[in-house]
Tab-separated table of C-alpha atoms in Angstrom:
chain	number	residue	atom	x	y	z
A	87	MET	CA	-8.671	-4.622	-36.395
A	88	ARG	CA	-8.291	-1.601	-34.112
A	89	ASP	CA	-11.096	-2.899	-31.868
A	90	VAL	CA	-9.404	-6.300	-31.608
A	91	VAL	CA	-6.104	-4.719	-30.551
A	92	LYS	CA	-7.890	-2.478	-28.054
A	93	ALA	CA	-9.716	-5.482	-26.543
A	94	LEU	CA	-6.464	-7.439	-26.274
A	95	MET	CA	-4.739	-4.507	-24.542
A	96	LEU	CA	-7.599	-4.265	-22.044
A	97	LYS	CA	-7.346	-7.996	-21.260
A	98	ARG	CA	-3.615	-7.622	-20.649
A	99	ALA	CA	-4.074	-4.558	-18.435
A	100	LEU	CA	-6.723	-6.308	-16.340
A	101	THR	CA	-4.620	-9.456	-15.984
A	102	THR	CA	-1.613	-7.382	-14.937
A	103	ALA	CA	-3.758	-5.552	-12.387
A	104	LYS	CA	-5.047	-8.840	-10.988
A	105	ASP	CA	-1.623	-10.531	-10.868
A	106	LEU	CA	-0.060	-7.606	-9.010
A	107	LEU	CA	-2.991	-7.200	-6.617
A	108	VAL	CA	-2.791	-10.869	-5.608
A	109	SER	CA	0.997	-11.201	-5.472
A	110	ASN	CA	1.558	-7.929	-3.574
A	111	GLN	CA	-0.591	-8.830	-0.571
A	112	GLU	CA	2.611	-9.426	1.388
A	113	TYR	CA	3.479	-5.737	0.980
A	114	SER	CA	-0.011	-4.329	1.458
A	115	GLU	CA	-0.703	-2.061	4.434
A	116	ILE	CA	-4.224	-3.528	4.576
A	117	PRO	CA	-4.180	-7.073	3.155
A	118	ASP	CA	-7.349	-8.767	1.933
A	119	VAL	CA	-9.109	-11.220	4.214
A	120	ALA	CA	-8.600	-14.078	1.716
A	121	ALA	CA	-5.702	-12.747	-0.391
A	122	TYR	CA	-8.265	-12.349	-3.205
A	123	ALA	CA	-8.308	-16.123	-3.697
A	124	ASP	CA	-11.905	-15.939	-4.955
A	125	ILE	CA	-10.935	-13.407	-7.645
A	126	GLU	CA	-7.935	-15.524	-8.686
A	127	HIS	CA	-10.079	-18.648	-8.914
A	128	GLN	CA	-12.862	-16.999	-10.912
A	129	TRP	CA	-10.613	-14.900	-13.166
A	130	LEU	CA	-10.934	-16.999	-16.306
A	131	ARG	CA	-14.381	-18.241	-15.325
A	132	GLY	CA	-16.108	-14.974	-16.094
A	133	TYR	CA	-14.672	-12.388	-13.699
A	134	ARG	CA	-12.317	-10.800	-16.207
A	135	GLU	CA	-15.104	-10.602	-18.792
A	136	TYR	CA	-17.330	-8.998	-16.144
A	137	LEU	CA	-14.743	-6.233	-15.666
A	138	GLU	CA	-14.176	-5.864	-19.415
A	139	THR	CA	-17.889	-5.298	-19.921
A	140	ALA	CA	-18.011	-2.689	-17.154
A	141	ILE	CA	-15.124	-0.743	-18.721
A	142	LYS	CA	-16.492	-0.992	-22.256
A	143	GLU	CA	-19.863	0.285	-21.073
A	144	GLY	CA	-18.290	3.122	-19.081
A	145	ASP	CA	-19.456	1.711	-15.742
A	146	CYS	CA	-16.294	2.907	-13.998
A	147	ILE	CA	-17.579	4.813	-10.997
A	148	PRO	CA	-16.269	3.303	-7.714
A	149	ARG	CA	-19.079	1.517	-5.901
A	150	HIS	CA	-17.439	0.911	-2.535
A	151	THR	CA	-14.613	2.917	-0.994
A	152	GLU	CA	-13.407	2.906	2.595
A	153	ILE	CA	-11.091	5.778	3.553
A	154	VAL	CA	-8.685	4.515	6.190
A	155	ASP	CA	-6.611	6.903	8.323
A	156	TYR	CA	-3.403	4.906	8.224
A	157	PRO	CA	-0.518	6.067	10.469
A	158	LYS	CA	2.563	7.718	8.957
A	159	ASN	CA	4.220	7.813	12.366
A	160	ASP	CA	3.064	7.636	15.979
A	161	ILE	CA	0.715	10.659	15.645
A	162	ALA	CA	0.234	11.593	11.943
A	163	PHE	CA	-1.972	9.833	9.387
A	164	ARG	CA	-2.472	9.518	5.650
A	165	PRO	CA	-5.779	8.581	4.000
A	166	LEU	CA	-5.608	5.195	2.288
A	167	ALA	CA	-8.381	4.399	-0.181
A	168	ARG	CA	-9.550	0.828	0.256
A	169	PHE	CA	-11.606	-0.145	-2.779
A	170	SER	CA	-13.655	-3.232	-3.457
A	171	ALA	CA	-11.813	-5.757	-5.660
A	172	ARG	CA	-13.920	-4.695	-8.640
A	173	ASP	CA	-13.158	-0.999	-8.221
A	174	ARG	CA	-9.464	-1.528	-7.530
A	175	LEU	CA	-8.972	-3.737	-10.590
A	176	ILE	CA	-10.823	-1.313	-12.855
A	177	TYR	CA	-8.790	1.625	-11.533
A	178	ASP	CA	-5.439	-0.123	-11.875
A	179	ALA	CA	-6.264	-1.510	-15.333
A	180	LEU	CA	-7.286	1.910	-16.637
A	181	ILE	CA	-3.957	3.335	-15.481
A	182	TYR	CA	-1.938	0.391	-16.820
A	183	SER	CA	-3.608	0.876	-20.199
A	184	ALA	CA	-2.270	4.439	-20.273
A	185	ALA	CA	1.035	3.681	-18.511
A	186	PRO	CA	3.229	3.094	-21.602
A	187	SER	CA	2.201	6.459	-23.060
A	188	ILE	CA	2.677	8.193	-19.701
A	189	ASP	CA	6.091	6.656	-19.129
A	190	ARG	CA	7.361	7.862	-22.507
A	191	GLN	CA	6.758	11.420	-21.286
A	192	ILE	CA	8.769	10.899	-18.094
A	193	ARG	CA	12.448	11.810	-18.168
A	194	ARG	CA	15.279	9.458	-17.216
A	195	PRO	CA	16.187	11.083	-13.860
A	196	VAL	CA	12.774	9.981	-12.525
A	197	TYR	CA	13.018	6.599	-10.798
A	198	SER	CA	9.601	6.086	-9.259
A	199	TYR	CA	6.739	4.088	-10.765
A	200	ARG	CA	8.422	3.468	-14.100
A	201	TRP	CA	6.974	1.128	-16.682
A	202	ASN	CA	8.801	-1.887	-18.124
A	203	HIS	CA	7.881	-1.685	-21.807
A	204	ASN	CA	9.206	-5.213	-22.451
A	205	THR	CA	7.179	-7.023	-19.802
A	206	GLY	CA	4.193	-4.648	-19.787
A	207	ARG	CA	4.369	-4.228	-16.014
A	208	PRO	CA	5.378	-1.558	-13.509
A	209	ILE	CA	8.879	-1.877	-12.075
A	210	PHE	CA	9.047	-2.805	-8.392
A	211	TRP	CA	10.315	0.073	-6.232
A	212	PHE	CA	13.394	-1.428	-4.563
A	213	LYS	CA	15.944	-1.526	-7.399
A	214	PRO	CA	15.051	1.922	-8.806
A	215	TRP	CA	15.324	3.452	-5.326
A	216	LYS	CA	18.775	1.913	-4.788
A	217	LYS	CA	19.885	3.022	-8.243
A	218	MET	CA	18.771	6.591	-7.569
A	219	GLN	CA	20.712	6.649	-4.294
A	220	ALA	CA	23.794	5.260	-6.069
A	221	ASN	CA	23.546	7.960	-8.760
A	222	ALA	CA	23.238	10.674	-6.114
A	223	ARG	CA	26.419	9.408	-4.454
A	224	TYR	CA	28.140	9.333	-7.851
A	225	PHE	CA	27.218	12.991	-8.520
A	226	LEU	CA	28.536	14.099	-5.137
A	227	LYS	CA	31.744	12.085	-5.409
A	228	SER	CA	32.441	13.403	-8.905
A	229	ASP	CA	32.534	17.010	-7.687
A	230	ASN	CA	33.474	17.833	-4.106
A	231	TRP	CA	31.976	21.315	-4.458
A	232	LEU	CA	28.453	20.212	-5.348
A	233	ARG	CA	25.642	21.300	-3.100
A	234	MET	CA	22.331	19.459	-3.071
A	235	ALA	CA	18.864	20.967	-2.810
A	236	THR	CA	16.148	18.637	-1.535
A	237	LEU	CA	12.441	19.279	-1.786
A	238	ASP	CA	9.259	17.470	-0.986
A	239	VAL	CA	5.624	18.339	-1.697
A	240	SER	CA	3.233	18.767	1.222
A	241	SER	CA	0.577	15.996	1.242
A	242	PHE	CA	1.355	15.390	-2.418
A	243	TYR	CA	-1.296	12.836	-3.418
A	244	GLU	CA	-4.037	14.592	-1.494
A	245	HIS	CA	-3.455	17.914	-3.234
A	246	ILE	CA	-3.276	16.681	-6.809
A	247	ASP	CA	-6.054	18.451	-8.686
A	248	VAL	CA	-7.884	15.700	-10.569
A	249	GLU	CA	-9.351	18.154	-13.080
A	250	ILE	CA	-5.888	19.433	-14.013
A	251	LEU	CA	-4.764	15.798	-14.198
A	252	ALA	CA	-7.759	15.045	-16.445
A	253	ASP	CA	-6.569	17.787	-18.809
A	254	ASP	CA	-3.086	16.227	-18.781
A	255	LEU	CA	-4.502	12.799	-19.650
A	256	THR	CA	-6.646	14.234	-22.428
A	257	CYS	CA	-3.612	16.048	-23.839
A	258	LEU	CA	-1.581	12.835	-23.640
A	259	SER	CA	-4.144	10.723	-25.477
A	260	GLN	CA	-5.151	13.603	-27.783
A	261	SER	CA	-8.727	12.546	-27.151
A	262	ALA	CA	-11.114	13.157	-24.275
A	263	GLU	CA	-12.861	9.921	-25.271
A	264	LYS	CA	-9.806	7.750	-24.580
A	265	SER	CA	-9.306	9.050	-21.057
A	266	LYS	CA	-12.937	9.536	-20.049
A	267	ASN	CA	-13.245	6.330	-17.974
A	268	LEU	CA	-10.208	7.117	-15.841
A	269	ASN	CA	-11.269	10.742	-15.473
A	270	LYS	CA	-14.756	9.616	-14.469
A	271	PHE	CA	-13.318	7.289	-11.815
A	272	LEU	CA	-11.079	9.976	-10.299
A	273	ILE	CA	-13.733	12.693	-10.248
A	274	SER	CA	-16.288	10.309	-8.723
A	275	PHE	CA	-13.790	9.163	-6.090
A	276	GLN	CA	-13.237	12.739	-5.013
A	277	ARG	CA	-16.883	13.750	-4.984
A	278	ILE	CA	-18.343	10.822	-3.075
A	279	ASN	CA	-15.697	10.322	-0.372
A	280	HIS	CA	-14.099	12.244	2.463
A	281	ALA	CA	-10.933	12.368	0.384
A	282	TRP	CA	-9.492	14.312	-2.472
A	283	GLY	CA	-6.659	14.058	-4.956
A	284	LEU	CA	-5.316	10.669	-6.046
A	285	PRO	CA	-6.332	7.494	-4.199
A	286	GLN	CA	-3.527	6.325	-1.933
A	287	GLY	CA	-2.881	2.628	-1.446
A	288	SER	CA	-2.516	1.625	-5.086
A	289	ASP	CA	0.917	1.805	-6.722
A	290	ALA	CA	-0.877	2.596	-9.980
A	291	SER	CA	-1.592	6.072	-8.588
A	292	GLY	CA	2.147	6.720	-8.638
A	293	ILE	CA	2.153	6.483	-12.434
A	294	LEU	CA	-0.369	9.321	-12.615
A	295	ALA	CA	1.586	11.256	-9.991
A	296	ASN	CA	4.649	11.105	-12.260
A	297	LEU	CA	2.669	12.702	-15.077
A	298	TYR	CA	1.440	15.435	-12.741
A	299	LEU	CA	5.017	16.469	-11.902
A	300	ALA	CA	6.280	16.325	-15.490
A	301	PRO	CA	6.414	20.178	-15.731
A	302	VAL	CA	8.967	20.204	-12.901
A	303	ASP	CA	11.101	17.661	-14.775
A	304	GLU	CA	10.794	19.703	-17.943
A	305	PHE	CA	11.957	22.887	-16.247
A	306	LEU	CA	14.977	21.166	-14.683
A	307	ALA	CA	15.954	19.407	-17.911
A	308	LYS	CA	15.639	22.537	-20.070
A	309	ASN	CA	17.966	24.371	-17.690
A	310	ASP	CA	20.573	21.571	-17.872
A	311	LEU	CA	20.354	20.900	-14.155
A	312	ARG	CA	21.419	17.587	-12.703
A	313	TYR	CA	18.548	16.194	-10.669
A	314	LEU	CA	16.982	12.953	-9.455
A	315	ARG	CA	13.362	12.384	-8.520
A	316	TYR	CA	11.421	9.665	-6.748
A	317	SER	CA	7.748	10.633	-6.751
A	318	ASP	CA	7.710	14.076	-5.062
A	319	ASP	CA	11.133	13.616	-3.444
A	320	VAL	CA	13.521	15.693	-5.601
A	321	MET	CA	17.302	16.177	-5.352
A	322	ILE	CA	18.983	18.921	-7.415
A	323	PHE	CA	22.769	19.318	-7.678
A	324	HIS	CA	24.719	22.533	-8.292
A	325	ARG	CA	27.803	24.276	-6.915
A	326	ASP	CA	26.185	27.670	-6.415
A	327	TRP	CA	23.873	28.187	-3.402
A	328	THR	CA	22.096	31.177	-4.985
A	329	GLU	CA	21.483	29.240	-8.199
A	330	LEU	CA	19.871	26.425	-6.246
A	331	ARG	CA	17.766	28.880	-4.289
A	332	ASP	CA	16.495	30.451	-7.530
A	333	VAL	CA	15.711	27.001	-8.928
A	334	LEU	CA	13.665	26.133	-5.843
A	335	SER	CA	11.809	29.423	-6.157
A	336	GLU	CA	10.819	28.661	-9.756
A	337	ILE	CA	9.795	25.108	-8.897
A	338	ASN	CA	7.603	26.494	-6.145
A	339	ARG	CA	5.808	28.662	-8.739
A	340	ILE	CA	5.313	25.647	-11.018
A	341	LEU	CA	3.925	23.628	-8.121
A	342	ARG	CA	1.601	26.431	-7.064
A	343	ALA	CA	0.164	26.535	-10.593
A	344	ARG	CA	-0.680	22.854	-10.075
A	345	ARG	CA	-2.302	23.515	-6.664
A	346	LEU	CA	0.714	22.113	-4.791
A	347	SER	CA	3.156	23.574	-2.284
A	348	MET	CA	6.624	22.633	-1.115
A	349	SER	CA	7.069	21.210	2.350
A	350	ALA	CA	8.935	23.913	4.293
A	351	HIS	CA	10.691	21.591	6.744
A	352	LYS	CA	11.823	19.136	4.018
A	353	THR	CA	13.115	21.749	1.561
A	354	GLN	CA	16.795	22.477	2.157
A	355	ILE	CA	20.086	23.327	0.463
A	356	LEU	CA	22.813	21.090	1.857
A	357	GLU	CA	26.536	21.672	1.826
A	358	PRO	CA	28.608	18.930	0.088
A	359	SER	CA	29.522	16.995	3.251
A	360	ASP	CA	25.970	17.163	4.623
A	361	ALA	CA	24.556	16.151	1.258
A	362	PHE	CA	26.678	13.010	1.081
A	363	GLN	CA	25.813	12.081	4.653
A	364	ARG	CA	22.110	12.443	3.809
A	365	ILE	CA	22.434	10.101	0.847
A	366	HIS	CA	24.863	7.582	2.292
A	367	ASP	CA	24.336	6.392	5.846
A	368	VAL	CA	27.613	4.529	6.334
A	369	ARG	CA	26.434	2.680	9.403
A	370	LYS	CA	23.237	1.376	7.846
A	371	ALA	CA	25.129	0.334	4.731
A	372	SER	CA	27.697	-1.627	6.753
A	373	LEU	CA	25.030	-3.273	8.929
A	374	SER	CA	23.014	-4.265	5.892
A	375	ALA	CA	26.086	-5.758	4.218
A	376	ALA	CA	27.028	-7.620	7.400
A	377	CYS	CA	23.554	-9.168	7.586
A	378	ASP	CA	23.557	-10.096	3.894
A	379	ILE	CA	26.988	-11.697	4.012
A	380	GLY	CA	26.509	-13.288	7.418
A	381	ILE	CA	29.534	-11.744	9.126
A	382	PRO	CA	30.066	-13.237	12.612
A	383	GLY	CA	28.991	-10.832	15.330
A	384	ALA	CA	26.633	-8.886	13.034
A	385	HIS	CA	23.774	-9.450	15.465
A	386	ILE	CA	25.679	-7.656	18.235
A	387	GLU	CA	26.033	-4.511	16.131
A	388	VAL	CA	22.412	-4.683	14.979
A	389	ARG	CA	21.254	-5.030	18.580
A	390	ARG	CA	23.369	-2.027	19.570
A	391	TYR	CA	21.841	-0.010	16.737
A	392	PHE	CA	18.329	-1.115	17.780
A	393	ASP	CA	18.970	0.154	21.322
A	394	GLU	CA	20.137	3.514	19.984
A	395	VAL	CA	17.136	3.896	17.666
A	396	THR	CA	14.550	3.013	20.319
A	397	LYS	CA	16.108	5.379	22.842
A	398	GLY	CA	16.563	8.178	20.331
A	399	ASP	CA	14.305	10.137	17.963
A	400	PRO	CA	10.789	8.572	18.103
A	401	SER	CA	9.978	9.991	14.652
A	402	ASP	CA	12.855	8.144	12.951
A	403	THR	CA	10.567	5.627	11.291
A	404	ARG	CA	13.024	4.653	8.545
A	405	SER	CA	15.684	3.585	11.034
A	406	LEU	CA	13.176	1.609	13.100
A	407	ARG	CA	11.917	-0.224	10.015
A	408	PHE	CA	15.489	-0.875	8.939
A	409	VAL	CA	16.636	-2.388	12.208
A	410	ILE	CA	13.497	-4.515	12.712
A	411	ASN	CA	13.959	-5.943	9.212
A	412	ARG	CA	17.651	-6.650	9.894
A	413	LEU	CA	16.788	-8.476	13.125
A	414	ALA	CA	14.198	-10.519	11.224
A	415	LYS	CA	16.785	-11.414	8.591
A	416	LEU	CA	19.205	-12.548	11.313
A	417	GLN	CA	16.351	-14.441	13.047
A	418	ASP	CA	17.288	-12.612	16.231
A	419	ASP	CA	14.423	-12.289	18.728
A	420	TYR	CA	16.106	-9.456	20.647
A	421	ALA	CA	13.269	-6.992	19.893
A	422	VAL	CA	10.257	-9.291	20.377
A	423	SER	CA	9.369	-8.173	23.906
A	424	TRP	CA	9.983	-4.509	23.071
A	425	CYS	CA	7.629	-4.716	20.064
A	426	LEU	CA	4.878	-6.329	22.120
A	427	ASP	CA	5.221	-3.757	24.901
A	428	ASN	CA	5.143	-0.811	22.477
A	429	LEU	CA	2.422	-1.814	19.997
A	430	PRO	CA	0.419	1.453	20.226
A	431	PHE	CA	3.523	3.519	19.495
A	432	ILE	CA	4.683	1.486	16.485
A	433	ALA	CA	1.362	0.954	14.719
A	434	HIS	CA	2.843	2.708	11.676
A	435	ILE	CA	5.262	-0.195	11.206
A	436	ALA	CA	2.699	-2.930	11.931
A	437	LYS	CA	3.536	-4.685	8.661
A	438	GLU	CA	7.219	-5.035	9.575
A	439	THR	CA	6.491	-5.790	13.236
A	440	PHE	CA	4.193	-8.736	12.562
A	441	ALA	CA	6.447	-10.133	9.841
A	442	TYR	CA	9.174	-10.064	12.499
A	443	LEU	CA	7.040	-11.702	15.195
A	444	ALA	CA	6.004	-14.475	12.814
A	445	VAL	CA	9.632	-15.591	12.489
A	446	PHE	CA	9.834	-16.882	16.068
A	447	LYS	CA	7.738	-20.010	16.456
A	448	ASN	CA	9.472	-20.720	19.776
A	449	ARG	CA	7.919	-17.602	21.329
A	450	VAL	CA	4.363	-18.025	20.071
A	451	GLU	CA	2.960	-18.634	23.559
A	452	GLU	CA	4.414	-15.354	24.879
A	453	VAL	CA	3.327	-13.415	21.788
A	454	GLN	CA	-0.162	-14.909	21.944
A	455	LYS	CA	-0.619	-13.979	25.592
A	456	LYS	CA	0.498	-10.354	25.136
A	457	LEU	CA	-1.586	-9.851	22.005
A	458	VAL	CA	-4.678	-11.195	23.733
A	459	ASN	CA	-4.075	-8.877	26.683
A	460	PHE	CA	-3.708	-5.934	24.311
A	461	MET	CA	-6.997	-6.776	22.585
A	462	ARG	CA	-8.791	-7.328	25.893
A	463	SER	CA	-7.507	-4.072	27.408
A	464	GLY	CA	-9.685	-1.970	25.124
A	465	ALA	CA	-6.615	-0.167	23.772
A	466	SER	CA	-6.889	-1.891	20.402
A	467	GLU	CA	-10.064	-0.022	19.423
A	468	SER	CA	-7.999	3.038	18.500
A	469	TYR	CA	-5.735	0.906	16.274
A	470	PRO	CA	-7.860	-1.027	13.753
A	471	TYR	CA	-4.788	-1.811	11.607
A	472	LEU	CA	-3.243	-3.514	14.653
A	473	GLU	CA	-6.471	-5.426	15.303
A	474	GLN	CA	-6.365	-6.702	11.739
A	475	ARG	CA	-2.697	-7.737	12.010
A	476	ILE	CA	-3.277	-9.482	15.340
A	477	LEU	CA	-6.249	-11.464	14.038
A	478	ARG	CA	-4.278	-12.286	10.889
A	479	TYR	CA	-1.403	-13.563	13.053
A	480	PHE	CA	-3.786	-15.850	14.956
A	481	LEU	CA	-5.346	-17.091	11.717
A	482	ALA	CA	-2.010	-17.723	10.003
A	483	LEU	CA	-0.710	-19.778	12.955
A	484	ASP	CA	-4.109	-21.404	13.545
A	485	LEU	CA	-4.167	-20.281	17.178
A	486	SER	CA	-7.347	-20.882	19.145
A	487	ASP	CA	-8.020	-18.708	22.185
A	488	GLU	CA	-11.360	-18.189	23.903
A	489	ARG	CA	-10.494	-14.682	25.075
A	490	MET	CA	-9.498	-13.733	21.540
A	491	LYS	CA	-12.849	-15.078	20.352
A	492	GLU	CA	-14.599	-12.742	22.783
A	493	SER	CA	-12.635	-9.805	21.373
A	494	ALA	CA	-13.420	-10.902	17.825
A	495	TRP	CA	-17.154	-10.958	18.584
A	496	LEU	CA	-16.941	-7.413	19.976
A	497	ILE	CA	-15.172	-6.236	16.830
A	498	LEU	CA	-17.573	-7.981	14.458
A	499	GLU	CA	-20.660	-6.618	16.197
A	500	ASP	CA	-19.398	-3.024	16.224
A	501	ARG	CA	-20.480	-1.506	12.908
A	502	ASN	CA	-18.790	1.758	13.814
A	503	ARG	CA	-15.446	0.025	13.379
A	504	GLU	CA	-13.668	-0.074	10.022
A	505	ASP	CA	-14.496	-3.023	7.789
A	506	PHE	CA	-11.042	-4.590	7.580
A	507	PRO	CA	-10.678	-5.702	11.243
A	508	ARG	CA	-14.312	-6.873	11.207
A	509	GLU	CA	-13.583	-9.032	8.147
A	510	PHE	CA	-10.692	-10.776	9.889
A	511	ALA	CA	-12.716	-11.089	13.093
A	512	SER	CA	-15.443	-12.927	11.187
A	513	ARG	CA	-12.950	-15.377	9.702
A	514	TYR	CA	-11.356	-16.024	13.063
A	515	LEU	CA	-14.760	-16.772	14.543
A	516	GLY	CA	-15.696	-19.080	11.677
A	517	ARG	CA	-12.563	-21.176	12.151
A	518	SER	CA	-13.544	-22.307	15.658
A	519	ALA	CA	-17.307	-21.721	15.757
A	520	SER	CA	-19.653	-23.988	17.663
A	521	VAL	CA	-22.956	-24.924	16.024
A	522	ALA	CA	-24.736	-22.110	17.880
A	523	GLU	CA	-22.013	-19.613	16.987
A	524	ALA	CA	-22.209	-20.653	13.337
A	525	GLN	CA	-25.946	-20.037	13.397
A	526	LEU	CA	-25.317	-16.590	14.888
A	527	LEU	CA	-22.750	-15.861	12.138
A	528	ARG	CA	-25.419	-16.711	9.579
A	529	HIS	CA	-27.746	-14.236	11.276
A	530	LYS	CA	-24.970	-11.604	11.130
A	531	PHE	CA	-24.544	-12.318	7.426
A	532	GLU	CA	-28.249	-11.886	6.700
A	533	GLU	CA	-28.570	-8.590	8.566
A	534	GLU	CA	-25.255	-7.096	7.325
A	535	PRO	CA	-25.894	-4.296	4.774
A	536	ASN	CA	-22.282	-4.053	3.591
A	537	VAL	CA	-21.498	-6.391	0.682
A	538	ILE	CA	-17.756	-6.349	1.479
A	539	MET	CA	-18.473	-7.611	4.990
A	540	ARG	CA	-20.958	-10.119	3.598
A	541	ARG	CA	-18.158	-11.616	1.472
A	542	ALA	CA	-16.041	-12.157	4.608
A	543	LEU	CA	-18.990	-13.523	6.591
A	544	LEU	CA	-19.807	-15.969	3.798
A	545	MET	CA	-16.258	-17.291	4.004
A	546	SER	CA	-16.657	-17.487	7.772
A	547	LEU	CA	-19.832	-19.548	7.394
A	548	TYR	CA	-18.026	-21.854	4.972
A	549	GLU	CA	-15.165	-22.430	7.423
A	550	SER	CA	-17.649	-23.018	10.248
A	551	GLN	CA	-19.165	-25.820	8.108
A	552	ASN	CA	-22.555	-24.149	8.267
A	553	LEU	CA	-22.896	-23.310	4.587
A	554	SER	CA	-24.920	-25.706	2.489
A	555	GLN	CA	-24.865	-25.883	-1.290
A	556	ARG	CA	-28.540	-24.912	-1.273
A	557	TYR	CA	-27.847	-21.775	0.727
A	558	LEU	CA	-24.919	-20.881	-1.534
A	559	ARG	CA	-27.201	-21.140	-4.581
A	560	ASP	CA	-29.752	-18.882	-2.896
A	561	VAL	CA	-27.112	-16.272	-2.046
A	562	GLU	CA	-25.786	-16.356	-5.610
A	563	GLU	CA	-29.264	-15.894	-7.029
A	564	TYR	CA	-30.474	-13.121	-4.755
A	565	ILE	CA	-27.205	-11.247	-4.035
A	566	PRO	CA	-25.507	-11.065	-7.457
A	567	GLN	CA	-22.551	-9.061	-6.084
A	568	LEU	CA	-21.521	-12.227	-4.200
A	569	LYS	CA	-21.839	-14.688	-7.065
A	570	TRP	CA	-18.067	-14.891	-7.606
A	571	VAL	CA	-17.269	-15.843	-4.033
A	572	CYS	CA	-20.197	-18.295	-4.069
A	573	LYS	CA	-18.793	-20.028	-7.155
A	574	TYR	CA	-15.377	-20.164	-5.484
A	575	LEU	CA	-16.695	-21.645	-2.209
A	576	ARG	CA	-18.666	-24.269	-4.106
A	577	THR	CA	-15.343	-25.869	-5.128
A	578	GLY	CA	-14.498	-26.671	-1.493
A	579	PRO	CA	-11.268	-24.639	-1.232
A	580	ASN	CA	-8.852	-24.124	1.632
A	581	ILE	CA	-9.176	-20.355	1.904
A	582	PRO	CA	-5.732	-18.801	2.357
A	583	VAL	CA	-4.775	-16.152	4.858
A	584	SER	CA	-2.984	-13.351	3.049
């Protein structure tokens, strides 16, 4: 009976991992070349069982990981771990299997990466974040003498010690056997990549990060301190400055014992008025409400705010994201030309920028021309995440451009480039390939050593109409890692663009 329950829980965890991976492509920094349509199609046709077998047999070491230096702002980066679909689903499912037990250890003032015990799924970030901000405002309004200490951990995910975390997981499950697969995955990830700590890029990692900071929560709760936490972003409320300073000092010792350190420039003690201003940006709140309600003249104020942001602090990423999203909501093209002229400086908000550009079908010709010029200038090579977004834009709008094809060939043929722009380049080429170009794509497929790229090239061959059923059968037989995409392509699908 216990084995049956365990098997059922694993099926549910894997299905949850798959559903979230597919549905969250819109929010992904590095979306999949086909929105994982092949995984979705093959899920109940053997793919889930394939993953179940791997987990049951302990085959949980990541086979393919690409570490992507993704921009945090115009000059700083964070290392995103881009796994194969197999590795990502195994990793997420292992965490989701442990998530209910982890979440029961996390105290109520923690709002990040919580688990919905009724639905068996993680809670999406937006509502918890807003609720935490509302509670912070409530604390400060309830006592005009309250000060607020804020702290942040330097490079938090990167400095999580996976061996300490493994001990935490073993303690939680009261059995090294129950947590061995997840521990094996994390230790292997760290040892075989130019990365350390928790993999970034998967929201599932946030659940483990919560467990890692549980000693901080415990200290604050046992000392009856009012606090709120979202991941490593902590707010602590108290009237006395010295008391808050002593609290921060003790937290620093707890963090150091866990191989972490507080960020010096983000750790502060704010006076009541400054604290409330930090939590509640009146102008943003009013602009957001005006856009939501549709108040006449809202676009004028949003435009004015956009001008101030773009002429002000270049590191104010939150404000830039906010105003671009508000302009998109208003369907106001005021910032289109600015975005196109400043692509290299706003690569860190590429997701928001291209969602904004996609709104304006009446300016496609202008956008197309400027994006092609950017790709042809050679400047794009330093911004692979922009190359991917540009090619994705052209694919989504089914835009054909000979100069873009030339750029796509250069990207595809450069094996020193990251995989993800090369994957989208191959699909773009397949969409409009001549017979000779399709034959060359087949040659690229056969000489490509990377199975992730081979998956994209196989889809490219399919869309070029140079992929026979005989050849698909041969690929499935001799390259077993590609059998799932082969089975999917055999059904004659319209492959989506994420």
